Amino acid sequence: MDTNRLQIADALARFYLSPEAAENLSGEDFATHKASVLSGLGKGVSLTSNYQPAKAAVTRFLGQALTDAPPHPVLDAIRPFMKDLHWQTNKNYHGHFEEKFFENEAFAEIIGPKGMLRTDVFRAGLLLMGPEIDYPDHNHEASEWYNVLSGTGLWRQGGNAFSLRPPPSAIFHSSWEVHAMRCQKTPVLALWSWAGNMSSEAMPV
């Protein structure tokens, strides 16, 4: 079973090389991010022996999100290990975001320094947001690449208006770019990756 976990990295590499993964994304920052992720996957990942599963309140919506998700190669590779994922919330948001946010949002790092699969080059995992929840403005030094897997949410970058992002939308945030998300009547599940300086988590703006 542990060996099968390595198939997640293989699926991620194949997906990130596909046109769908980078649909409508361009620019030097995105190219650098993509190159970092693919370089990290090319160097290989190792199994993390002390990775422990952890649930979060929002995982009550995970079953619905998985049922609603269209077929996706990365999600297919992760599905057998859903019960093993370590879901967490960002402690930097406490005291800034409403308490209901922490009952309706969490992320799991699957590949990275603290992931199920270890690499120090990049981070990748899943973000889950419950119905009718706002993820207020925030930013981080790492660049970020999202691919929506399930649910249609509203996403905003910088001073732009919110826009609908159904699967399989691809979204990219440059370093320190302010962004926010808003869910409607269904949960949203998204694949994310971080590259660049990953030493600190996101901060509220």
XYZ file of N, CA and C in Angstrom:
615
model
N 0.824 -1.205 0.000
C 0.000 0.000 0.000
C 0.861 1.260 0.000
N 1.957 1.261 0.767
C 2.828 2.435 0.784
C 3.395 2.727 -0.589
N 3.774 1.670 -1.300
C 4.316 1.851 -2.645
C 3.278 2.491 -3.553
N 2.006 2.135 -3.363
C 0.947 2.705 -4.189
C 0.806 4.208 -3.990
N 1.207 4.693 -2.806
C 1.116 6.129 -2.565
C 2.004 6.913 -3.528
N 3.081 6.294 -3.968
C 3.977 6.964 -4.903
C 3.299 7.230 -6.239
N 2.214 6.508 -6.507
C 1.486 6.730 -7.755
C 0.823 8.104 -7.778
N 0.613 8.685 -6.601
C 0.064 10.044 -6.559
C 1.019 11.015 -7.242
N 2.304 10.888 -6.949
C 3.301 11.763 -7.574
C 3.347 11.549 -9.080
N 3.244 10.315 -9.515
C 3.238 10.030 -10.956
C 2.022 10.660 -11.627
N 0.855 10.538 -10.985
C -0.368 11.117 -11.548
C -0.275 12.636 -11.599
N 0.310 13.222 -10.555
C 0.451 14.671 -10.511
C 1.384 15.158 -11.616
N 2.475 14.452 -11.841
C 3.415 14.837 -12.896
C 2.746 14.792 -14.265
N 2.006 13.732 -14.522
C 1.327 13.613 -15.828
C 0.292 14.721 -15.995
N -0.442 15.001 -14.916
C -1.473 16.036 -15.014
C -0.858 17.408 -15.246
N 0.195 17.754 -14.496
C 0.789 19.080 -14.636
C 1.452 19.290 -15.995
N 1.687 18.224 -16.717
C 2.215 18.332 -18.080
C 1.101 18.456 -19.124
N -0.141 18.266 -18.693
C -1.267 18.295 -19.630
C -1.732 19.721 -19.884
N -2.318 19.980 -21.050
C -2.834 21.326 -21.345
C -3.927 21.759 -20.368
N -4.736 20.824 -19.897
C -5.839 21.161 -18.995
C -5.349 21.795 -17.699
N -4.228 21.329 -17.203
C -3.718 21.811 -15.912
C -3.385 23.290 -15.942
N -2.932 23.771 -17.079
C -2.476 25.157 -17.194
C -3.370 25.988 -18.096
N -4.626 25.576 -18.265
C -5.533 26.264 -19.174
C -5.632 27.755 -18.837
N -5.347 28.588 -19.820
C -5.432 30.054 -19.711
C -4.393 30.673 -18.780
N -3.435 29.891 -18.294
C -2.395 30.437 -17.430
C -1.137 30.700 -18.252
N -0.471 31.814 -17.962
C 0.737 32.173 -18.691
C 1.560 33.127 -17.844
N 2.668 33.575 -18.392
C 3.509 34.542 -17.710
C 4.727 33.911 -17.078
N 5.717 34.753 -16.801
C 6.991 34.275 -16.263
C 6.836 33.654 -14.883
N 6.013 34.272 -14.030
C 5.841 33.735 -12.678
C 5.238 32.335 -12.716
N 4.236 32.161 -13.562
C 3.621 30.832 -13.663
C 4.604 29.819 -14.236
N 5.360 30.220 -15.257
C 6.331 29.308 -15.862
C 7.374 28.862 -14.835
N 7.797 29.779 -13.980
C 8.770 29.445 -12.943
C 8.169 28.472 -11.933
N 6.933 28.730 -11.544
C 6.251 27.844 -10.606
C 6.118 26.433 -11.184
N 5.628 26.352 -12.397
C 5.433 25.048 -13.036
C 6.755 24.306 -13.162
N 7.817 25.006 -13.542
C 9.125 24.377 -13.679
C 9.616 23.838 -12.332
N 9.371 24.572 -11.250
C 9.795 24.122 -9.930
C 9.070 22.839 -9.534
N 7.767 22.816 -9.763
C 6.977 21.632 -9.405
C 7.413 20.418 -10.220
N 7.560 20.604 -11.509
C 7.957 19.481 -12.357
C 9.375 19.023 -12.042
N 10.259 19.974 -11.688
C 11.619 19.610 -11.292
C 11.593 18.771 -10.020
N 10.779 19.187 -9.056
C 10.670 18.427 -7.820
C 10.132 17.032 -8.040
N 9.126 16.910 -8.893
C 8.577 15.596 -9.197
C 9.590 14.744 -9.950
N 10.375 15.392 -10.809
C 11.390 14.661 -11.563
C 12.493 14.116 -10.674
N 12.807 14.839 -9.607
C 13.839 14.369 -8.670
C 13.338 13.233 -7.790
N 12.015 13.083 -7.718
C 11.434 12.003 -6.945
C 11.042 12.414 -5.543
N 10.101 11.693 -4.978
C 9.648 11.918 -3.612
C 9.862 10.637 -2.818
N 9.840 10.770 -1.509
C 9.995 9.603 -0.636
C 8.788 9.481 0.280
N 8.561 8.309 0.815
C 7.460 8.089 1.741
C 7.804 8.675 3.099
N 6.847 9.341 3.710
C 7.042 9.927 5.030
C 6.540 8.947 6.085
N 7.420 8.505 6.953
C 7.061 7.448 7.904
C 6.166 7.943 9.035
N 6.263 9.218 9.398
C 5.513 9.716 10.555
C 4.321 10.587 10.173
N 3.855 10.493 8.951
C 2.674 11.248 8.522
C 1.440 10.637 9.177
N 0.694 11.443 9.916
C -0.449 10.945 10.664
C -1.752 11.540 10.142
N -2.799 10.729 9.994
C -4.087 11.269 9.551
C -4.689 12.190 10.601
N -5.459 13.172 10.152
C -6.174 14.070 11.053
C -7.413 14.586 10.333
N -8.520 14.583 11.048
C -9.761 15.085 10.479
C -9.947 16.557 10.839
N -10.811 17.210 10.094
C -11.215 18.581 10.392
C -12.725 18.642 10.256
N -13.331 19.654 10.843
C -14.794 19.753 10.812
C -15.339 19.759 9.390
N -14.627 20.406 8.480
C -15.121 20.538 7.108
C -15.136 19.211 6.354
N -14.419 18.205 6.842
C -14.397 16.928 6.113
C -15.760 16.242 6.120
N -16.718 16.784 6.867
C -18.085 16.264 6.768
C -18.653 16.480 5.368
N -18.049 17.384 4.603
C -18.486 17.652 3.232
C -17.638 16.925 2.187
N -16.637 16.177 2.626
C -15.727 15.553 1.671
C -16.437 14.531 0.797
N -17.312 13.734 1.392
C -18.034 12.730 0.606
C -18.838 13.357 -0.513
N -19.528 14.453 -0.208
C -20.308 15.137 -1.237
C -19.407 15.699 -2.327
N -18.288 16.294 -1.918
C -17.364 16.867 -2.905
C -16.811 15.786 -3.828
N -16.495 14.629 -3.274
C -15.964 13.540 -4.092
C -17.035 12.981 -5.029
N -18.278 12.907 -4.546
C -19.375 12.430 -5.389
C -19.636 13.380 -6.540
N -19.539 14.678 -6.263
C -19.819 15.696 -7.289
C -18.672 15.878 -8.281
N -17.476 15.409 -7.935
C -16.293 15.678 -8.764
C -16.332 14.895 -10.071
N -16.084 15.560 -11.198
C -15.918 14.823 -12.453
C -14.629 14.000 -12.405
N -14.479 13.008 -13.266
C -13.262 12.180 -13.261
C -12.009 13.036 -13.384
N -11.010 12.704 -12.573
C -9.752 13.442 -12.604
C -8.626 12.490 -12.216
N -7.545 12.446 -12.994
C -6.483 11.462 -12.734
C -5.803 11.627 -11.382
N -5.607 12.858 -10.924
C -4.957 13.061 -9.631
C -5.895 12.651 -8.504
N -7.151 13.015 -8.619
C -8.118 12.641 -7.602
C -8.282 11.126 -7.545
N -8.256 10.477 -8.690
C -8.335 9.008 -8.718
C -7.168 8.380 -7.961
N -5.981 8.975 -8.074
C -4.802 8.442 -7.386
C -4.868 8.686 -5.882
N -5.507 9.786 -5.482
C -5.578 10.137 -4.061
C -6.709 9.411 -3.342
N -7.794 9.107 -4.035
C -8.993 8.546 -3.404
C -8.716 7.394 -2.441
N -7.872 6.415 -2.785
C -7.659 5.295 -1.860
C -7.043 5.702 -0.525
N -6.502 6.917 -0.448
C -5.787 7.349 0.759
C -6.485 8.521 1.459
N -7.741 8.791 1.104
C -8.456 9.911 1.702
C -8.504 9.804 3.226
N -8.689 8.608 3.733
C -8.784 8.427 5.186
C -7.449 8.659 5.879
N -6.358 8.683 5.119
C -5.022 8.840 5.684
C -4.536 10.287 5.682
N -5.308 11.204 5.094
C -4.843 12.575 4.942
C -4.875 13.336 6.269
N -3.956 14.261 6.405
C -3.865 15.117 7.591
C -4.450 16.476 7.230
N -5.702 16.696 7.656
C -6.397 17.956 7.384
C -6.093 18.954 8.495
N -5.898 20.214 8.130
C -5.555 21.231 9.119
C -6.052 22.606 8.679
N -6.129 23.530 9.629
C -6.446 24.916 9.324
C -5.232 25.777 9.633
N -5.231 26.968 9.091
C -4.096 27.879 9.239
C -4.243 28.669 10.533
N -3.322 28.479 11.464
C -3.391 29.161 12.757
C -3.229 30.671 12.636
N -2.629 31.144 11.544
C -2.467 32.594 11.360
C -3.799 33.327 11.211
N -4.851 32.583 10.873
C -6.150 33.213 10.648
C -6.946 33.408 11.936
N -6.562 32.725 13.006
C -7.313 32.834 14.248
C -7.226 34.261 14.792
N -8.378 34.776 15.209
C -8.445 36.160 15.677
C -8.719 37.148 14.565
N -8.692 36.681 13.314
C -8.942 37.542 12.154
C -10.189 37.102 11.386
N -10.339 35.801 11.195
C -11.498 35.266 10.487
C -12.538 34.803 11.500
N -13.806 34.799 11.086
C -14.882 34.337 11.960
C -14.703 32.861 12.315
N -15.200 32.468 13.477
C -15.027 31.091 13.941
C -15.655 30.076 12.992
N -16.745 30.461 12.329
C -17.388 29.502 11.422
C -16.484 29.142 10.246
N -15.514 30.011 9.946
C -14.572 29.697 8.874
C -13.815 28.412 9.180
N -13.404 28.245 10.427
C -12.576 27.101 10.794
C -13.361 25.794 10.852
N -14.680 25.894 10.785
C -15.523 24.709 10.701
C -15.831 24.351 9.254
N -15.413 25.212 8.339
C -15.806 25.048 6.935
C -14.657 25.192 5.958
N -13.424 25.066 6.432
C -12.249 25.119 5.548
C -11.123 24.324 6.166
N -10.383 23.625 5.333
C -9.163 22.944 5.778
C -8.364 22.550 4.540
N -7.070 22.311 4.759
C -6.223 21.850 3.662
C -5.425 20.637 4.121
N -5.026 19.839 3.172
C -4.176 18.680 3.438
C -2.952 18.769 2.545
N -1.770 18.707 3.141
C -0.529 18.655 2.370
C -0.223 17.194 2.071
N -0.215 16.851 0.799
C 0.011 15.461 0.394
C 1.458 15.242 -0.030
N 2.018 16.228 -0.727
C 3.422 16.173 -1.128
C 4.100 17.445 -0.616
N 5.237 17.299 0.036
C 5.939 18.473 0.548
C 6.758 18.129 1.769
N 7.326 19.140 2.417
C 8.142 18.886 3.609
C 7.389 18.182 4.721
N 6.056 18.394 4.808
C 5.249 17.759 5.846
C 4.149 16.889 5.252
N 4.348 16.449 4.014
C 3.320 15.692 3.321
C 3.431 14.197 3.508
N 2.436 13.494 2.998
C 2.468 12.038 2.968
C 3.660 11.547 2.154
N 3.965 12.302 1.106
C 5.152 12.072 0.284
C 6.073 13.271 0.461
N 7.337 13.027 0.695
C 8.247 14.107 1.079
C 9.088 14.624 -0.084
N 9.108 15.947 -0.189
C 10.054 16.680 -1.018
C 10.215 18.055 -0.400
N 11.377 18.667 -0.572
C 11.596 20.026 -0.079
C 11.499 21.059 -1.195
N 11.128 20.617 -2.401
C 11.127 21.508 -3.561
C 9.808 22.260 -3.702
N 8.698 21.617 -3.374
C 7.386 22.248 -3.515
C 6.417 21.578 -2.553
N 5.213 22.139 -2.452
C 4.138 21.562 -1.671
C 2.925 21.388 -2.569
N 2.144 20.347 -2.331
C 0.905 20.144 -3.087
C -0.081 19.376 -2.228
N -1.351 19.640 -2.438
C -2.361 18.941 -1.658
C -3.755 19.347 -2.079
N -4.698 19.206 -1.146
C -6.099 19.493 -1.402
C -6.593 20.600 -0.481
N -7.472 21.431 -0.997
C -8.203 22.427 -0.220
C -9.676 22.047 -0.275
N -10.343 22.052 0.893
C -11.770 21.769 0.959
C -12.469 22.929 1.656
N -13.509 23.453 1.009
C -14.309 24.538 1.581
C -15.770 24.131 1.574
N -16.463 24.388 2.681
C -17.871 24.030 2.798
C -18.781 25.011 2.087
N -20.062 24.651 1.958
C -21.024 25.529 1.282
C -21.189 26.865 2.010
N -21.410 27.899 1.217
C -21.766 29.230 1.712
C -20.778 29.751 2.759
N -19.512 29.608 2.444
C -18.469 30.132 3.327
C -17.566 31.073 2.538
N -17.128 32.140 3.169
C -16.175 33.064 2.562
C -14.770 32.759 3.061
N -13.816 32.771 2.164
C -12.395 32.681 2.510
C -11.850 34.082 2.240
N -11.741 34.924 3.282
C -11.424 36.342 3.067
C -10.034 36.573 2.450
N -9.763 37.832 2.139
C -8.493 38.215 1.528
C -7.309 37.712 2.355
N -6.339 37.146 1.652
C -5.118 36.641 2.275
C -4.031 36.609 1.209
N -2.788 36.449 1.633
C -1.689 36.280 0.687
C -0.555 35.517 1.352
N 0.456 35.196 0.570
C 1.606 34.426 1.060
C 2.759 34.610 0.089
N 3.963 34.371 0.596
C 5.151 34.574 -0.242
C 5.254 33.538 -1.349
N 4.864 32.311 -1.062
C 4.920 31.267 -2.084
C 3.955 31.578 -3.221
N 4.318 31.215 -4.430
C 3.367 31.261 -5.534
C 2.455 30.040 -5.438
N 1.288 30.125 -6.040
C 0.256 29.105 -5.811
C -0.500 28.800 -7.104
N -0.697 27.514 -7.349
C -1.401 27.038 -8.541
C -2.576 26.192 -8.076
N -3.776 26.603 -8.441
C -4.992 25.863 -8.098
C -5.592 25.211 -9.339
N -6.176 24.026 -9.140
C -7.016 23.381 -10.140
C -8.286 22.920 -9.432
N -9.427 23.451 -9.842
C -10.692 23.122 -9.194
C -11.113 21.710 -9.595
N -11.378 20.875 -8.589
C -11.756 19.481 -8.822
C -13.249 19.244 -8.690
N -13.901 19.993 -7.803
C -15.322 19.770 -7.527
C -15.942 21.053 -6.989
N -17.161 21.334 -7.414
C -17.872 22.504 -6.912
C -17.501 23.767 -7.663
N -18.470 24.644 -7.818
C -18.242 25.916 -8.497
C -18.237 27.036 -7.464
N -17.078 27.614 -7.237
C -16.948 28.715 -6.295
C -16.663 30.018 -7.012
N -16.590 31.082 -6.233
C -16.215 32.397 -6.733
C -14.803 32.701 -6.256
N -13.959 33.159 -7.161
C -12.561 33.429 -6.835
C -12.236 34.865 -7.238
N -11.420 35.523 -6.424
C -11.030 36.909 -6.706
C -9.526 37.063 -6.528
N -8.919 37.814 -7.441
C -7.488 38.111 -7.374
C -7.293 39.617 -7.392
N -6.480 40.132 -6.436
C -6.217 41.554 -6.376
C -7.499 42.360 -6.241
N -7.607 43.408 -7.014
C -8.787 44.256 -6.970
C -9.865 43.858 -7.950
N -9.719 42.708 -8.590
C -10.704 42.262 -9.562
C -11.984 41.791 -8.875
N -13.054 41.696 -9.637
C -14.321 41.187 -9.117
C -14.250 39.667 -8.977
N -15.131 39.104 -8.146
C -15.241 37.652 -8.048
C -15.731 37.085 -9.375
N -15.216 35.909 -9.737
C -15.664 35.242 -10.956
C -15.876 33.763 -10.676
N -16.848 33.166 -11.367
C -17.152 31.750 -11.189
C -16.016 30.893 -11.719
N -15.655 29.850 -10.960
C -14.579 28.955 -11.352
C -15.028 27.508 -11.187
N -15.697 26.954 -12.197
C -16.121 25.554 -12.127
C -14.959 24.627 -12.474
N -15.077 23.337 -12.170
C -14.060 22.397 -12.661
C -14.033 22.415 -14.178
N -12.907 22.343 -14.824
C -11.551 22.141 -14.286
C -10.731 23.434 -14.280
N -11.286 24.523 -13.795
C -10.611 25.822 -13.834
C -9.212 25.757 -13.224
N -8.295 26.498 -13.838
C -6.928 26.644 -13.333
C -6.725 28.099 -12.917
N -6.134 28.300 -11.746
C -5.943 29.634 -11.184
C -4.513 29.736 -10.667
N -3.878 30.870 -10.887
C -2.505 31.060 -10.407
C -2.398 32.357 -9.634
N -1.725 32.301 -8.482
C -1.449 33.482 -7.670
C 0.059 33.682 -7.572
N 0.532 34.841 -7.965
C 1.945 35.161 -7.809
C 2.264 35.426 -6.339
N 3.535 35.505 -6.026
C 3.978 35.781 -4.665
C 3.339 37.066 -4.139
N 2.745 36.983 -2.963
C 2.114 38.088 -2.242
C 0.864 38.637 -2.921
N 0.361 37.994 -3.942
C -0.865 38.475 -4.591
C -2.062 38.211 -3.675
N -2.827 39.247 -3.390
C -4.001 39.109 -2.529
C -5.113 38.380 -3.292
N -5.754 37.430 -2.617
C -6.834 36.683 -3.253
C -7.846 36.229 -2.210
N -9.031 35.869 -2.675
C -10.114 35.438 -1.794
C -11.008 34.473 -2.566
N -11.751 33.657 -1.809
C -12.674 32.698 -2.405
C -14.015 32.782 -1.690
N -15.041 32.342 -2.371
C -16.394 32.353 -1.806
C -17.155 31.154 -2.359
N -17.685 30.329 -1.464
C -18.454 29.161 -1.893
C -19.933 29.496 -1.946
N -20.633 28.752 -2.796
C -22.076 28.931 -2.907
C -22.778 27.762 -2.201
N -23.628 27.029 -2.876
C -24.439 26.017 -2.199
C -23.806 24.634 -2.166
N -22.645 24.481 -2.770
C -21.972 23.186 -2.763
C -20.539 23.357 -2.276
N -19.965 22.311 -1.662
C -18.560 22.401 -1.253
C -17.642 22.479 -2.455
N -16.467 23.042 -2.231
C -15.450 23.157 -3.283
C -14.212 22.369 -2.851
N -13.723 21.549 -3.754
C -12.491 20.793 -3.544
C -11.517 21.191 -4.642
N -10.304 21.560 -4.263
C -9.320 22.013 -5.253
C -7.952 21.424 -4.961
N -7.223 21.150 -6.015
C -5.814 20.770 -5.937
C -4.986 22.044 -5.897
N -3.989 22.090 -5.016
C -3.126 23.269 -4.948
C -1.662 22.848 -4.943
N -0.821 23.755 -5.390
C 0.621 23.563 -5.229
C 1.249 24.901 -4.884
N 2.287 24.837 -4.048
C 3.083 26.005 -3.667
C 4.511 25.805 -4.134
N 5.132 26.908 -4.546
C 6.544 26.863 -4.922
C 7.196 28.191 -4.502
N 8.506 28.207 -4.485
C 9.217 29.402 -4.040
C 9.487 29.306 -2.552
N 9.344 30.422 -1.830
C 9.566 30.431 -0.391
C 8.317 29.895 0.306
N 8.393 28.682 0.834
C 7.248 28.011 1.433
C 7.358 27.955 2.951
N 8.253 28.758 3.546
C 8.561 28.612 4.960
C 7.474 29.136 5.884
N 6.551 29.963 5.373
C 5.490 30.495 6.209
C 4.138 30.291 5.545
N 3.112 30.131 6.384
C 1.760 29.947 5.872
C 1.173 31.304 5.476
N -0.014 31.249 4.879
C -0.692 32.460 4.426
C -1.051 33.358 5.600
N -1.177 34.644 5.313
C -1.539 35.642 6.302
C -2.807 36.375 5.858
N -3.685 36.747 6.808
C -4.841 37.554 6.443
C -4.413 38.948 6.005
N -5.201 39.571 5.143
C -4.889 40.905 4.644
C -5.985 41.863 5.119
